[in-house]
């Protein structure tokens, strides 16, 4: 939000707060606003849907209530959008696990956010919530984007991240219990580290079946077997049991951005910030893996 937009909000903060409280009590009749949509390419081209500012406040309020209820149903190795977890911790964990389980299979859900069934998601949420006080509000939220009436949630909303993470909890629980090795997930990126390839092949077949029950597809082209002790591409890094380095495409994108910054005459302090930021991101997993 721009400085001018923020100023307008703060000028009307009290009135907006009372209006928001009143609207939240409307349940499924909450007047969700129109999303502002734009594309990002980092590295894949994705459509981002940004809710109006006041709706983002509503999303945050819902998140604070729902997150503790949903998070406790996630396995300890689900790393996306959770307090104390994240990209770097996932990579660090994979470095550690590759020392014990040398074979890796990666799975990825096709068009994950667009494939989430509202009916299945609503069933899962109702099963774990202590009462039905939020049901109408969540139902209205799921229907708030005109492109996603029965299937799909908008990529860009805070609640969408929470819902998408929780939607896979049943598959998480199955793999965490049955895999003879280590299991990691970052949103819809699955990594299975194993010693017994035959056993893992059977588990992958079962996961594909479970995915069908959840209205999800794991295409063959997105089931990647990595050879014994071979580097594993994961979350922007190439990972081995010895550490991690950024994927070549990330290094190249950084170099292009830096060259553009020099051509545009960006001030030296901003250039230094970019250099330090990339260096810290690139080195953090490997440096912290040394202390595992």
Short mmCIF file of C-alpha atoms in Angstrom, two decimals:
data_model
loop_
_atom_site.label_atom_id
_atom_site.label_comp_id
_atom_site.label_asym_id
_atom_site.label_seq_id
_atom_site.Cartn_x
_atom_site.Cartn_y
_atom_site.Cartn_z
CA UNK A 1 0.00 0.00 0.00
CA UNK A 2 1.30 3.49 -0.86
CA UNK A 3 2.08 6.14 1.75
CA UNK A 4 -0.97 8.10 0.58
CA UNK A 5 -3.17 5.00 0.87
CA UNK A 6 -1.86 4.33 4.37
CA UNK A 7 -2.53 7.94 5.35
CA UNK A 8 -6.15 7.66 4.17
CA UNK A 9 -6.62 4.47 6.19
CA UNK A 10 -5.20 5.94 9.39
CA UNK A 11 -7.34 9.06 9.00
CA UNK A 12 -10.45 6.83 9.10
CA UNK A 13 -9.05 4.09 11.32
CA UNK A 14 -11.67 4.16 14.09
CA UNK A 15 -14.60 4.20 11.69
CA UNK A 16 -13.07 1.39 9.60
CA UNK A 17 -12.42 -0.70 12.69
CA UNK A 18 -16.04 -0.54 13.84
CA UNK A 19 -17.28 -1.20 10.32
CA UNK A 20 -15.00 -4.23 10.04
CA UNK A 21 -16.22 -5.62 13.38
CA UNK A 22 -19.82 -5.21 12.22
CA UNK A 23 -19.12 -6.85 8.86
CA UNK A 24 -17.33 -9.82 10.42
CA UNK A 25 -20.48 -10.58 12.39
CA UNK A 26 -22.38 -10.90 9.09
CA UNK A 27 -20.76 -14.29 8.45
CA UNK A 28 -21.20 -15.47 4.87
CA UNK A 29 -22.71 -12.06 3.99
CA UNK A 30 -19.44 -10.24 4.74
CA UNK A 31 -18.98 -7.83 1.78
CA UNK A 32 -15.64 -9.08 0.44
CA UNK A 33 -14.16 -6.58 -2.02
CA UNK A 34 -12.78 -7.05 -5.51
CA UNK A 35 -9.23 -8.39 -5.83
CA UNK A 36 -6.49 -6.48 -7.63
CA UNK A 37 -4.67 -8.96 -9.87
CA UNK A 38 -1.18 -8.93 -11.36
CA UNK A 39 1.47 -11.39 -12.51
CA UNK A 40 4.85 -12.15 -10.98
CA UNK A 41 7.60 -14.31 -12.51
CA UNK A 42 9.96 -15.62 -9.82
CA UNK A 43 10.80 -17.98 -11.50
CA UNK A 44 7.40 -19.24 -12.75
CA UNK A 45 4.73 -16.83 -13.96
CA UNK A 46 1.95 -16.71 -11.37
CA UNK A 47 -1.27 -14.73 -11.07
CA UNK A 48 -1.43 -12.94 -7.70
CA UNK A 49 -4.77 -11.76 -6.29
CA UNK A 50 -4.49 -8.93 -3.75
CA UNK A 51 -7.52 -8.25 -1.58
CA UNK A 52 -8.46 -4.66 -0.61
CA UNK A 53 -6.69 -3.34 2.50
CA UNK A 54 -9.64 -3.72 4.88
CA UNK A 55 -10.19 -7.30 3.70
CA UNK A 56 -6.53 -8.07 4.34
CA UNK A 57 -7.12 -6.95 7.94
CA UNK A 58 -10.03 -9.40 8.07
CA UNK A 59 -7.78 -12.14 6.66
CA UNK A 60 -5.22 -11.39 9.37
CA UNK A 61 -7.88 -11.56 12.10
CA UNK A 62 -9.10 -14.91 10.79
CA UNK A 63 -5.55 -16.17 10.53
CA UNK A 64 -4.82 -15.40 14.18
CA UNK A 65 -7.85 -17.45 15.25
CA UNK A 66 -7.45 -20.36 12.82
CA UNK A 67 -3.69 -20.84 12.74
CA UNK A 68 -3.30 -22.37 16.25
CA UNK A 69 -6.21 -24.73 15.54
CA UNK A 70 -4.92 -25.92 12.16
CA UNK A 71 -1.18 -25.85 12.79
CA UNK A 72 -1.29 -28.58 15.44
CA UNK A 73 -2.54 -31.00 12.77
CA UNK A 74 0.57 -30.51 10.61
CA UNK A 75 3.59 -32.79 10.85
CA UNK A 76 6.88 -31.34 12.19
CA UNK A 77 8.45 -31.41 8.72
CA UNK A 78 5.89 -29.23 6.96
CA UNK A 79 7.86 -26.01 6.53
CA UNK A 80 5.81 -23.46 4.58
CA UNK A 81 4.09 -20.45 6.18
CA UNK A 82 4.63 -21.57 9.79
CA UNK A 83 6.21 -19.73 12.69
CA UNK A 84 9.82 -20.83 13.21
CA UNK A 85 9.96 -22.84 9.97
CA UNK A 86 10.51 -21.56 6.42
CA UNK A 87 12.64 -22.06 3.32
CA UNK A 88 16.08 -22.14 4.94
CA UNK A 89 15.09 -24.55 7.71
CA UNK A 90 13.65 -26.93 5.10
CA UNK A 91 16.92 -26.92 3.15
CA UNK A 92 18.97 -27.39 6.34
CA UNK A 93 16.80 -30.37 7.32
CA UNK A 94 17.22 -31.93 3.88
CA UNK A 95 21.02 -31.62 4.13
CA UNK A 96 20.87 -33.53 7.41
CA UNK A 97 18.55 -36.25 6.11
CA UNK A 98 20.57 -36.93 2.96
CA UNK A 99 23.41 -38.19 5.15
CA UNK A 100 21.15 -41.08 6.26
CA UNK A 101 18.71 -41.65 3.40
CA UNK A 102 20.52 -41.39 0.04
CA UNK A 103 17.60 -41.94 -2.36
CA UNK A 104 15.16 -39.10 -3.00
CA UNK A 105 11.85 -38.77 -4.81
CA UNK A 106 10.24 -35.36 -5.35
CA UNK A 107 6.53 -34.88 -5.94
CA UNK A 108 4.69 -31.75 -6.98
CA UNK A 109 0.95 -31.08 -7.27
CA UNK A 110 -0.22 -29.71 -10.61
CA UNK A 111 -1.78 -26.22 -10.28
CA UNK A 112 -2.21 -26.73 -6.57
CA UNK A 113 -4.00 -23.56 -5.42
CA UNK A 114 -6.37 -23.77 -8.40
CA UNK A 115 -7.21 -27.41 -7.58
CA UNK A 116 -8.27 -27.18 -3.93
CA UNK A 117 -11.85 -28.34 -3.50
CA UNK A 118 -13.95 -25.98 -1.38
CA UNK A 119 -16.15 -28.86 -0.24
CA UNK A 120 -13.21 -31.03 0.88
CA UNK A 121 -11.46 -28.08 2.54
CA UNK A 122 -14.61 -27.06 4.41
CA UNK A 123 -15.10 -30.66 5.63
CA UNK A 124 -11.53 -30.79 6.92
CA UNK A 125 -11.85 -27.46 8.74
CA UNK A 126 -15.17 -28.36 10.36
CA UNK A 127 -13.67 -31.64 11.58
CA UNK A 128 -10.99 -29.91 13.67
CA UNK A 129 -12.66 -26.67 14.81
CA UNK A 130 -14.18 -26.78 18.31
CA UNK A 131 -17.45 -25.13 17.19
CA UNK A 132 -19.18 -23.69 14.12
CA UNK A 133 -18.77 -19.99 14.97
CA UNK A 134 -16.53 -19.33 11.94
CA UNK A 135 -18.25 -21.59 9.44
CA UNK A 136 -20.34 -18.93 7.71
CA UNK A 137 -17.47 -16.45 7.49
CA UNK A 138 -15.12 -19.08 6.01
CA UNK A 139 -17.81 -20.25 3.59
CA UNK A 140 -18.28 -16.68 2.35
CA UNK A 141 -14.52 -16.17 2.08
CA UNK A 142 -14.08 -19.28 -0.08
CA UNK A 143 -16.77 -17.98 -2.46
CA UNK A 144 -15.47 -14.39 -2.49
CA UNK A 145 -13.40 -14.65 -5.68
CA UNK A 146 -15.56 -14.90 -8.84
CA UNK A 147 -13.08 -17.24 -10.57
CA UNK A 148 -13.16 -19.83 -7.77
CA UNK A 149 -16.76 -20.78 -7.03
CA UNK A 150 -16.30 -24.45 -6.09
CA UNK A 151 -12.64 -25.16 -6.69
CA UNK A 152 -9.51 -23.09 -6.18
CA UNK A 153 -8.36 -20.37 -3.80
CA UNK A 154 -6.73 -17.05 -4.62
CA UNK A 155 -2.95 -17.06 -4.54
CA UNK A 156 -1.96 -13.97 -2.57
CA UNK A 157 -4.27 -14.07 0.46
CA UNK A 158 -2.84 -14.90 3.88
CA UNK A 159 -5.74 -17.26 4.58
CA UNK A 160 -5.10 -19.05 1.27
CA UNK A 161 -1.62 -20.01 2.46
CA UNK A 162 -3.07 -21.36 5.69
CA UNK A 163 -5.82 -23.32 3.91
CA UNK A 164 -3.43 -24.73 1.29
CA UNK A 165 -0.98 -25.92 3.92
CA UNK A 166 -3.69 -27.58 6.00
CA UNK A 167 -5.39 -29.22 3.00
CA UNK A 168 -2.48 -31.69 2.67
CA UNK A 169 -2.36 -32.63 6.37
CA UNK A 170 -3.88 -36.10 5.83
CA UNK A 171 -1.29 -36.99 3.18
CA UNK A 172 1.41 -35.60 5.49
CA UNK A 173 0.27 -37.84 8.33
CA UNK A 174 0.29 -40.93 6.10
CA UNK A 175 3.79 -40.34 4.73
CA UNK A 176 5.23 -39.28 8.07
CA UNK A 177 4.06 -42.56 9.60
CA UNK A 178 4.73 -44.98 6.73
CA UNK A 179 7.91 -43.76 5.02
CA UNK A 180 11.02 -45.69 6.00
CA UNK A 181 13.16 -42.58 5.86
CA UNK A 182 12.46 -38.85 6.08
CA UNK A 183 9.59 -36.79 4.72
CA UNK A 184 9.61 -33.02 4.06
CA UNK A 185 7.04 -30.72 2.51
CA UNK A 186 7.12 -27.07 1.54
CA UNK A 187 3.56 -26.19 0.46
CA UNK A 188 3.00 -28.50 -2.55
CA UNK A 189 6.65 -29.57 -2.94
CA UNK A 190 7.11 -33.05 -1.44
CA UNK A 191 10.49 -34.65 -0.74
CA UNK A 192 10.79 -38.30 0.31
CA UNK A 193 14.24 -39.46 1.45
CA UNK A 194 14.54 -43.23 1.60
CA UNK A 195 16.77 -46.29 1.80
CA UNK A 196 14.38 -48.82 0.23
CA UNK A 197 13.36 -47.77 -3.29
CA UNK A 198 10.77 -50.55 -3.74
CA UNK A 199 8.94 -49.56 -0.55
CA UNK A 200 9.00 -45.91 -1.60
CA UNK A 201 7.62 -46.74 -5.06
CA UNK A 202 4.60 -48.31 -3.37
CA UNK A 203 4.15 -45.26 -1.14
CA UNK A 204 4.25 -42.93 -4.14
CA UNK A 205 1.47 -44.95 -5.80
CA UNK A 206 -0.60 -44.62 -2.63
CA UNK A 207 0.06 -40.87 -2.43
CA UNK A 208 -1.13 -40.46 -6.02
CA UNK A 209 -4.32 -42.37 -5.02
CA UNK A 210 -4.80 -40.15 -1.95
CA UNK A 211 -4.30 -37.13 -4.18
CA UNK A 212 -7.16 -38.27 -6.43
CA UNK A 213 -9.41 -38.46 -3.36
CA UNK A 214 -8.47 -34.85 -2.58
CA UNK A 215 -9.13 -33.78 -6.22
CA UNK A 216 -5.37 -33.29 -6.75
CA UNK A 217 -3.02 -34.56 -9.46
CA UNK A 218 0.62 -35.61 -9.16
CA UNK A 219 1.61 -35.74 -12.86
CA UNK A 220 4.26 -38.26 -13.90
CA UNK A 221 6.44 -35.41 -15.17
CA UNK A 222 6.40 -33.97 -11.62
CA UNK A 223 7.51 -37.23 -9.96
CA UNK A 224 11.30 -36.94 -9.98
CA UNK A 225 13.58 -39.72 -8.77
CA UNK A 226 17.05 -38.52 -7.80
CA UNK A 227 19.85 -41.09 -7.92
CA UNK A 228 21.76 -42.25 -4.88
CA UNK A 229 23.86 -39.45 -3.38
CA UNK A 230 23.01 -37.10 -6.27
CA UNK A 231 22.30 -33.38 -5.71
CA UNK A 232 18.64 -32.56 -5.07
CA UNK A 233 17.11 -29.34 -6.47
CA UNK A 234 14.91 -27.93 -3.70
CA UNK A 235 13.56 -24.44 -2.95
CA UNK A 236 16.09 -22.61 -5.10
CA UNK A 237 19.10 -24.65 -3.94
CA UNK A 238 21.05 -27.68 -5.10
CA UNK A 239 21.30 -29.79 -1.95
CA UNK A 240 23.67 -32.61 -0.97
CA UNK A 241 24.61 -34.19 2.35
CA UNK A 242 27.58 -31.82 2.43
CA UNK A 243 25.60 -28.58 2.11
CA UNK A 244 23.79 -26.46 -0.47
CA UNK A 245 24.47 -23.93 -3.22
CA UNK A 246 21.98 -21.72 -5.11
CA UNK A 247 20.65 -23.16 -8.33
CA UNK A 248 22.37 -21.79 -11.41
CA UNK A 249 19.23 -19.93 -12.54
CA UNK A 250 19.08 -18.06 -9.21
CA UNK A 251 22.73 -17.08 -9.44
CA UNK A 252 22.19 -15.90 -13.01
CA UNK A 253 19.08 -13.89 -12.05
CA UNK A 254 21.03 -12.22 -9.25
CA UNK A 255 23.81 -11.30 -11.65
CA UNK A 256 21.30 -9.87 -14.16
CA UNK A 257 19.68 -7.80 -11.42
CA UNK A 258 23.05 -6.49 -10.25
CA UNK A 259 24.11 -5.59 -13.79
CA UNK A 260 20.82 -3.73 -14.25
CA UNK A 261 21.35 -1.89 -10.95
CA UNK A 262 24.79 -0.70 -12.08
CA UNK A 263 23.46 0.39 -15.48
CA UNK A 264 20.63 2.36 -13.88
CA UNK A 265 23.04 4.14 -11.54
CA UNK A 266 21.53 2.81 -8.31
CA UNK A 267 23.30 4.32 -5.30
CA UNK A 268 26.15 2.26 -3.84
CA UNK A 269 24.40 1.70 -0.51
CA UNK A 270 21.39 0.09 -2.24
CA UNK A 271 23.71 -2.07 -4.35
CA UNK A 272 25.53 -3.15 -1.19
CA UNK A 273 22.18 -4.07 0.41
CA UNK A 274 21.37 -6.33 -2.55
CA UNK A 275 24.79 -7.99 -2.39
CA UNK A 276 24.57 -8.63 1.35
CA UNK A 277 20.99 -9.90 1.09
CA UNK A 278 21.77 -12.45 -1.63
CA UNK A 279 24.97 -13.57 0.07
CA UNK A 280 23.19 -14.13 3.39
CA UNK A 281 20.38 -16.10 1.71
CA UNK A 282 22.80 -18.22 -0.32
CA UNK A 283 25.14 -19.06 2.58
CA UNK A 284 22.69 -19.48 5.46
CA UNK A 285 21.60 -23.14 4.90
CA UNK A 286 25.12 -24.51 4.39
CA UNK A 287 26.63 -22.56 7.28
CA UNK A 288 23.90 -23.64 9.70
CA UNK A 289 24.01 -27.25 8.47
CA UNK A 290 27.49 -27.48 10.01
CA UNK A 291 25.96 -27.30 13.48
CA UNK A 292 23.42 -30.12 13.07
#
